[in-house]
Coordinates of C-alpha atoms in Angstrom, one line a residue:
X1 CA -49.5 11.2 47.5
X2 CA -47.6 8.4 46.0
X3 CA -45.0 8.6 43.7
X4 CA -45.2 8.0 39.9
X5 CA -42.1 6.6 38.4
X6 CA -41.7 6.9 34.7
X7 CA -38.5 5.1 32.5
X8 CA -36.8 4.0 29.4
X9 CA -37.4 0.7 28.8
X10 CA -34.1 -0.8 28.3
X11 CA -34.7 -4.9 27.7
X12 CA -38.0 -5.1 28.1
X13 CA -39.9 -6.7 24.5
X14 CA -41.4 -9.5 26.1
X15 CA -43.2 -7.8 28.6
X16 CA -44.4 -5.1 26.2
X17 CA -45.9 -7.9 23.6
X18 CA -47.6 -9.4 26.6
X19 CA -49.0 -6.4 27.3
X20 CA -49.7 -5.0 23.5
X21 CA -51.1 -8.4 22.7
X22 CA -53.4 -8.2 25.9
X23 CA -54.7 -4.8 24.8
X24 CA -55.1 -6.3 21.0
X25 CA -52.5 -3.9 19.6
X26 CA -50.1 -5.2 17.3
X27 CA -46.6 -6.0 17.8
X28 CA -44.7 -7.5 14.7
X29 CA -42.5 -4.6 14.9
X30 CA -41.8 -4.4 18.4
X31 CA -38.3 -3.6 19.0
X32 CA -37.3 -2.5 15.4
X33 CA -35.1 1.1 14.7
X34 CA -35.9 4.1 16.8
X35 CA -38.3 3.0 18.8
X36 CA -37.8 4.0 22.3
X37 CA -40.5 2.4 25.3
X38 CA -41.2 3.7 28.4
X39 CA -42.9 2.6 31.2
X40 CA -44.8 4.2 34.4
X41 CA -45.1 2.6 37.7
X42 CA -45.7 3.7 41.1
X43 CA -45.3 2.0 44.9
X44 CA -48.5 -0.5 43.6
X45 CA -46.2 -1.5 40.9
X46 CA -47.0 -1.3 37.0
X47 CA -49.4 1.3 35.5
X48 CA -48.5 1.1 31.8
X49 CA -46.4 1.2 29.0
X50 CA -46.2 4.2 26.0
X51 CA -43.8 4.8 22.7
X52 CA -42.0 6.8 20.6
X53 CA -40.4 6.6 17.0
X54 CA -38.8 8.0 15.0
X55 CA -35.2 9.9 14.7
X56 CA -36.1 13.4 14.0
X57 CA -38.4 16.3 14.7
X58 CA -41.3 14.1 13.7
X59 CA -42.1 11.0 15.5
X60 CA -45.0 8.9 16.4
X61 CA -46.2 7.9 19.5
X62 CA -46.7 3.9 19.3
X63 CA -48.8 2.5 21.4
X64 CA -50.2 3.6 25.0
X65 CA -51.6 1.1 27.0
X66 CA -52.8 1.4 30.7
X67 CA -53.1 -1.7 32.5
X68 CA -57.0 -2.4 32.9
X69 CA -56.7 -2.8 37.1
X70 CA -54.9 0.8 36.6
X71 CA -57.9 2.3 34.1
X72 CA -60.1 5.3 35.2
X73 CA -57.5 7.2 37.8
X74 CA -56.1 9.6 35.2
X75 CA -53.1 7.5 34.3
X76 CA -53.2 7.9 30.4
X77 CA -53.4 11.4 30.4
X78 CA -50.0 11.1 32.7
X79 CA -48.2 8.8 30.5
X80 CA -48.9 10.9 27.4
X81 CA -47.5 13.8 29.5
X82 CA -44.2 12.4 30.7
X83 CA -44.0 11.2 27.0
X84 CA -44.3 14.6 25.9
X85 CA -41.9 16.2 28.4
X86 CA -39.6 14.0 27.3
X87 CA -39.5 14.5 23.4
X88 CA -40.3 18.0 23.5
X89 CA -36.7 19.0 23.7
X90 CA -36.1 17.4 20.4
X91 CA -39.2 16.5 18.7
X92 CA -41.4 19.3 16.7
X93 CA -44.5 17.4 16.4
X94 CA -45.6 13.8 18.0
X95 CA -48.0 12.1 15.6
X96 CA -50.7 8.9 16.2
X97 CA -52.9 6.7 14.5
X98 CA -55.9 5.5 16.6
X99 CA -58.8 3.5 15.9
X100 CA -60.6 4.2 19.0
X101 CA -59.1 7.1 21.3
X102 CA -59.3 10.3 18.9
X103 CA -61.2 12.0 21.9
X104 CA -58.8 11.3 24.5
X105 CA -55.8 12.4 22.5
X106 CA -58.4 15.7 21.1
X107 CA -58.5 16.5 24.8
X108 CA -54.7 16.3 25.3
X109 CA -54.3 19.2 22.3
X110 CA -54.1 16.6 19.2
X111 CA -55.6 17.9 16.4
X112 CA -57.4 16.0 13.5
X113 CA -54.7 15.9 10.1
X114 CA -54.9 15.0 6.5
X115 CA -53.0 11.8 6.4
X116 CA -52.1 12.4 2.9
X117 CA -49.6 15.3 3.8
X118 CA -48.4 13.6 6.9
X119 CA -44.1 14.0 6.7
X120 CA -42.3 11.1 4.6
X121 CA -40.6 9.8 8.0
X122 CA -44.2 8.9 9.5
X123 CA -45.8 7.5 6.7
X124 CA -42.9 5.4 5.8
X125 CA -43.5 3.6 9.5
X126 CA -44.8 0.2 9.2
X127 CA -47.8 1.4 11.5
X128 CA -48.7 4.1 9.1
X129 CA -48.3 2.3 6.3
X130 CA -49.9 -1.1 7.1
X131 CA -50.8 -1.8 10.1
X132 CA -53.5 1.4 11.0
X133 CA -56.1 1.1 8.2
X134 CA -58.4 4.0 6.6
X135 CA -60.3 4.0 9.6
X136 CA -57.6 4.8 11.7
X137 CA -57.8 8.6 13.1
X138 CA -54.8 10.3 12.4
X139 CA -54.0 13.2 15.2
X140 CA -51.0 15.1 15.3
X141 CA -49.4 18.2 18.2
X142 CA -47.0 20.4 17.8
X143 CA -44.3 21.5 20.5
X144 CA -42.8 24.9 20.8

C-alpha cells in the first residue's frame, strides 16, 4: 500500500492556476481572504489539489481537481475526505457549487439546497455570487 500525503498549501498560487486553468475552472480569485489549499500526493508524486473558504462554521469547498493521469482510482472521493477531516473540527457545514459533479458529491452525503437561503457568508463569495451561474448545483453537508 502506498502512502497518501495530504497538506496545506503554503506558496503554491501558480501551480494551482495551472492546474485550475487546465481543468477550465476559474481562478481570478485565487489566493484572496480565507482561502486555504490543500494538496494530495503520494510516492508517484501529485494527485490533486482541493479548497476551502471561508472563516466560520460555514465555508465552501473551492475547487477539487484530480489530475487526469490520477482519474478513476478513487482519489476524489479521498481528497474530499481529508478535506472534511480537516474542517470538521471547526466547520458546521461545507457548501459547493458544481456545474457537473452533483452525483459525486450526492454520493459523498451532499444534499441538494435552495440557494436562496444559503448563509450570507457563502453567497457573499465571489464564486457564489458570480462566477457559478443558475445552472450551477448547489450541495451542501453538515458535520456533527
Amino acid at each position: 500500500m502506498m502512502d497518501i500525503y495530504f497538506s496545506e498549501i503554503v506558496h503554491g498560487g501558480d501551480v494551482l492556476r495551472l492546474a485550475f486553468d487546465a481543468a477550465q475552472l476559474p481562478t481570478d480569485d485565487l489566493g484572496g481572504p480565507d482561502q486555504m489549499f490543500f494538496s494530495m500526493s503520494d510516492d508517484q508524486g501529485l494527485i490533486g489539489f482541493i479548497g476551502l473558504e471561508g472563516p466560520g462554521p460555514d465555508r465552501l469547498l473551492w475547487s477539487l481537481v484530480i489530475l487526469p493521469t490520477r482519474r478513476g482510482h478513487g482519489y476524489g472521493r479521498m481528497i474530499v475526505e481529508r478535506l472534511e477531516a480537516v474542517a470538521a473540527s471547526a466547520v458546521i457545514r461545507l457548501h459547493l457549487l458544481t456545474t457537473g459533479q452533483g452525483s459525486f458529491f450526492r454520493k459523498l452525503g451532499y444534499v441538494a439546497a435552495d440557494r436562496s437561503a444559503a448563509p450570507t457568508i457563502i453567497a457573499a463569495t465571489a464564486q457564489f455570487s458570480s462566477r457559478c451561474g443558475p445552472a450551477a448545483t448547489y450541495p451542501i453537508k453538515g458535520f456533527g
